[in-house]
């Protein structure tokens, strides 16, 4: 299965936004600090998320991003789709040229799996993730670390590379 860094980071950033949106717009630099995702990469992702009306930007002092809809109206598959990602279990990236330019014996099996994964992600809302105790525990740890400066630029770089 292929869900690249772009899709994973987009979901992570959106979940971070959902977790921290109670206090107004959230800056990309705050998300960057908490999640160890480069600011320039987040800007690229949020440009795509904004075009798909999943987030809106707020300019000026105290600006940042907010979700364009309620947490229970945004689903993981929508986020992955918004950044032009696909969940693809095929070896040929869905092109049907798996075996010397033709469809292999198991191509349709892997296509069906890809569809099942997408359907699964289509049923998981940000609200469901926000309510998970394990997600909340990780978010609290990240908040503590970002406030104490524990997550420094070396660790952010290592997280991006690793």
XYZ file of C-alpha atoms in Angstrom:
162
model
C 0.000 0.000 0.000
C 1.242 3.462 -0.846
C 0.219 6.389 1.251
C 3.085 8.791 0.816
C 4.444 11.376 3.183
C 2.245 14.011 1.561
C -0.958 12.203 2.518
C 0.269 11.314 6.003
C 1.447 14.853 6.710
C -1.800 16.358 5.426
C -3.873 14.159 7.744
C -1.526 14.859 10.658
C -1.668 18.621 10.088
C -5.449 18.626 9.762
C -5.814 16.607 12.952
C -3.484 19.025 14.736
C -5.611 21.901 13.438
C -8.788 20.204 14.662
C -7.253 19.606 18.093
C -6.122 23.215 18.501
C -8.883 25.186 16.790
C -10.790 25.926 20.021
C -8.591 28.980 20.603
C -9.007 30.553 17.165
C -6.914 30.269 14.004
C -3.845 28.040 14.212
C -0.579 29.127 12.640
C 1.337 26.800 10.366
C 4.463 27.502 12.404
C 2.705 26.097 15.497
C 1.718 22.971 13.562
C 5.269 22.752 12.221
C 6.717 22.931 15.732
C 4.363 20.335 17.182
C 4.471 17.871 14.289
C 8.017 18.239 12.989
C 6.858 19.077 9.460
C 8.706 21.817 7.602
C 6.857 25.101 7.313
C 7.338 25.311 3.537
C 5.905 21.808 3.115
C 2.887 22.747 5.242
C 2.335 25.844 3.117
C 2.185 23.663 0.003
C -0.246 21.232 1.647
C -2.496 23.960 3.020
C -2.671 25.628 -0.369
C -4.210 22.419 -1.713
C -6.439 21.969 1.341
C -7.687 25.551 0.948
C -8.472 25.002 -2.744
C -10.617 22.026 -1.746
C -12.408 24.137 0.886
C -11.240 22.037 3.822
C -9.510 24.992 5.503
C -9.732 28.759 5.338
C -7.025 31.259 6.134
C -7.273 34.204 8.503
C -4.909 37.094 7.811
C -3.366 39.547 10.202
C -2.116 39.367 13.763
C -3.310 36.190 15.398
C -4.082 34.773 11.967
C -3.603 31.270 10.739
C -5.908 28.541 9.541
C -9.183 27.121 10.665
C -11.269 24.235 9.433
C -13.884 25.238 6.872
C -16.393 22.765 8.258
C -17.100 21.026 11.531
C -14.796 18.177 12.597
C -17.535 15.638 11.962
C -17.912 16.813 8.345
C -14.291 16.302 7.306
C -13.148 12.763 6.595
C -9.637 11.370 6.273
C -10.187 10.293 2.654
C -11.175 13.859 1.726
C -7.888 15.130 3.128
C -5.852 12.519 1.270
C -7.757 13.243 -1.939
C -7.321 17.012 -1.502
C -3.538 16.755 -1.656
C -3.783 14.613 -4.798
C -2.813 11.421 -3.078
C -4.248 8.007 -3.586
C -4.199 4.930 -1.470
C -2.867 2.432 -3.949
C -2.055 -1.186 -3.163
C -1.171 -2.088 -6.753
C 2.397 -2.461 -7.901
C 1.686 -0.526 -11.099
C 0.103 2.572 -9.522
C -3.240 1.569 -11.038
C -2.039 1.723 -14.639
C -2.763 -1.981 -15.363
C 0.700 -2.474 -16.847
C 1.973 -4.649 -14.029
C 3.223 -7.563 -16.097
C 5.300 -6.466 -19.064
C 2.760 -3.808 -20.023
C -0.358 -5.867 -19.344
C -2.541 -6.535 -16.327
C -1.152 -9.085 -13.894
C -3.095 -11.934 -12.359
C -3.715 -10.153 -9.035
C -4.170 -6.586 -10.307
C -7.908 -6.471 -9.599
C -7.400 -7.911 -6.120
C -5.050 -5.012 -5.260
C -7.429 -2.499 -6.865
C -10.239 -3.861 -4.695
C -8.029 -3.536 -1.612
C -7.238 0.069 -2.541
C -10.967 0.761 -2.839
C -11.619 -0.853 0.551
C -8.936 1.279 2.195
C -10.365 4.436 0.636
C -13.858 3.447 1.782
C -12.495 2.848 5.303
C -10.818 6.275 5.379
C -14.045 7.815 4.052
C -15.785 6.708 7.249
C -13.299 8.257 9.688
C -13.942 11.900 10.551
C -11.614 14.310 12.272
C -14.139 14.341 15.108
C -13.727 10.605 15.645
C -9.961 11.030 15.792
C -10.145 14.052 18.119
C -12.250 12.031 20.565
C -9.782 9.154 20.738
C -7.978 9.052 24.065
C -4.707 7.897 22.477
C -4.771 10.846 20.064
C -5.472 13.273 22.904
C -2.600 11.868 24.974
C -0.148 12.311 22.105
C -1.433 15.851 21.478
C -0.930 16.770 25.145
C 2.641 15.442 25.046
C 3.362 17.381 21.856
C 1.937 20.559 23.381
C 4.178 20.179 26.444
C 7.232 19.520 24.286
C 6.594 22.439 21.942
C 6.106 24.828 24.890
C 9.313 23.677 26.557
C 11.297 23.868 23.318
C 11.979 20.132 23.520
C 11.195 19.685 19.838
C 14.101 21.676 18.414
C 15.067 22.225 14.797
C 17.467 19.250 14.760
C 14.669 16.927 15.820
C 12.316 18.471 13.288
C 14.879 17.875 10.523
C 15.432 14.299 11.699
C 11.665 13.680 11.736
C 11.330 14.952 8.172
C 14.231 12.883 6.878
C 13.355 9.783 8.927
